[in-house]
Amino acid sequence: MAAKYIFVTGGVTSSLGKGIISASLAKLLQGRGYSVTIQKFDPYINVDPGTLNPYEHGECYVTNDGAETDLDLGHYERFLNVPTSQANNVTTGRIYQTVINKEREGAYLGKTVQIIPHVTDEIKRRMMLLGESGEFEIVITEIGGTVGDIESLPYIETVRQLKWELGSSALVIHLTLIPYLSAAGELKTKPTQHSVKTMLELGVQPDVLVCRTERSLSADLRRKVALFCNVNVNAVIESIDAETIYDVPLMMYKEQLDKVVLNKLKLPLKQEPELELWKAFLGKLKNPIHEVRIGLVGKYVELKDAYKSIAEAFIHAGVANECKVRLEWIHSEKIDEDNVASKLGHLQGVLVAPGFGDRGIEGKITAIRFVRENNIPFLGICLGMQCAVIEFARNVLGWKDAHSTEMNPNTKHPVIDFMESQKKITAKGGTMRLGEYGCQLEKGSKAYQVYGKSRIGERHRHRYEFNNKFLKDFTEAGLIPSGTNPDNGLVEIVEAKNHSWFVGVQFHPEYKSTVENPHPLFVRFVKAAMEKAKVEVAVRA
């Protein structure tokens, strides 16, 4: 069967949740027995999000094949439990780069290179790539940005062309807003009407409208929207504000979004969606038995999307332990020797987050010293692991100038250093150690107990590594390298010998955590926090 294509656009305002709607629909279609994938087309000129500051666009999500992608791909993987790849995220920058390279190679045979057909043809080729692979029956394409933005015009034009070429094998879902005006005491449909009008001016008639709203849509209001926007009444879908993003698939099922879509694509409904595991997850999420407080120490905490995958991994691990994880977001620049006890002393666990650069680094190191000396469960990710190594070197080994050469190139104890392969690289984009790499675990270590096997694969995104020149010193002092890369001997995991739970990982475990498969490191870390909470209760009693 030739693949069917669903395009998801957004109107009125950004941040309506196109990614969550796309992932929820995909989950329902997957539950009915269809093979589904989702791709994201972003209208910015960056070739990928790898060089973007997290304040600009939230976290950069890394796939198994090393693609630095939009954080929406994290939602896709968490909902579908299926890995994504480089092909699942395309930017305007990548499109133009390809077109310009082809022009330089003479591929256009002297033609004047234009937005139509050359740029739109390249967008079309990328949109069809996953469908033509033969792996998927349905491909959902999320178009970033808001309809009417100048940046997204080539994408909407490409959707127009594909709808014309593919006929009933293509469908457009437009996500829009129906705001509630408290002064008038009513919901207003005019922004949605204008958004659809903008789509029509560009030659695209939406087939389905998903309407974000604070209040329920009445039957009369749905009929009004259908009349003014040229869609069937049953294709006006209510998407009311949810308690959690994990409610949305069930809400869309109740609204019959999957049925409407399959009917319009002329596909059989097959079975009712398999959602028992999802419902069980939601039941535990909303009815926890235990509760812990865990501090997330980072320098981008003002924008929680900068650590989106970490926050979601804690939700998954909390459900696995039937525990509510209350995250306390702590800015690393605001931690010092005088206040560290008041900021961290009441917590049952502390995670020190990834990042780049020296801003907030001393606060992270101070936090790690406090949790190590006070036996508070600790997990360090990427730079968080490197900070744990620096802290141990300074305060246990006594090397007061110990540092990473990223922050201090002249330190006499470069316990974290540039990888040899990185030293001659000057370009910033896509040049780090990226994607999944193997890791060999030491039997008897905490890491081995967590994973239950000796060989694992985890995703990376960094330039600097543990300096093996100092490996013997750390091991003898009690910071054990419990995981190493089998090909080059690079240290992937460190853990403290005389501590209840003190683990640092060079990779990003949060990228692999999903609803169906919570990451074992997060699950065990939350369990360690629960064990600390039990001890605290016993002491108080």
Coordinates of C-alpha atoms in Angstrom, one line a residue, residues 10 14 16 36 118 123 152 169 194 223 229 272 280 282 301-302 308 312 322 325 342 366 499 512 517 521:
G10 CA -1.1 25.8 13.1
S14 CA 2.3 29.6 18.3
L16 CA -0.8 25.6 20.6
V36 CA 3.1 5.5 11.6
H118 CA 13.2 24.3 -6.9
I123 CA 10.7 20.2 0.4
S152 CA 6.4 29.1 6.4
S169 CA -4.0 10.1 0.0
H194 CA -9.4 34.3 9.8
R223 CA -21.7 24.1 13.4
C229 CA -14.5 27.2 7.4
E272 CA -10.3 -0.2 18.4
A280 CA -2.6 2.1 33.2
L282 CA -2.3 7.5 33.3
V301 CA 15.8 26.7 34.5
E302 CA 13.8 29.9 33.6
K308 CA 12.1 18.9 28.5
E312 CA 9.4 13.9 31.1
E322 CA 4.1 4.9 41.8
V325 CA 8.3 13.4 41.6
S342 CA 19.2 25.8 52.4
T366 CA 29.2 23.4 45.0
H499 CA 27.6 6.7 48.7
K512 CA 15.6 7.2 25.5
N517 CA 9.9 2.1 28.5
L521 CA 18.7 5.1 35.3

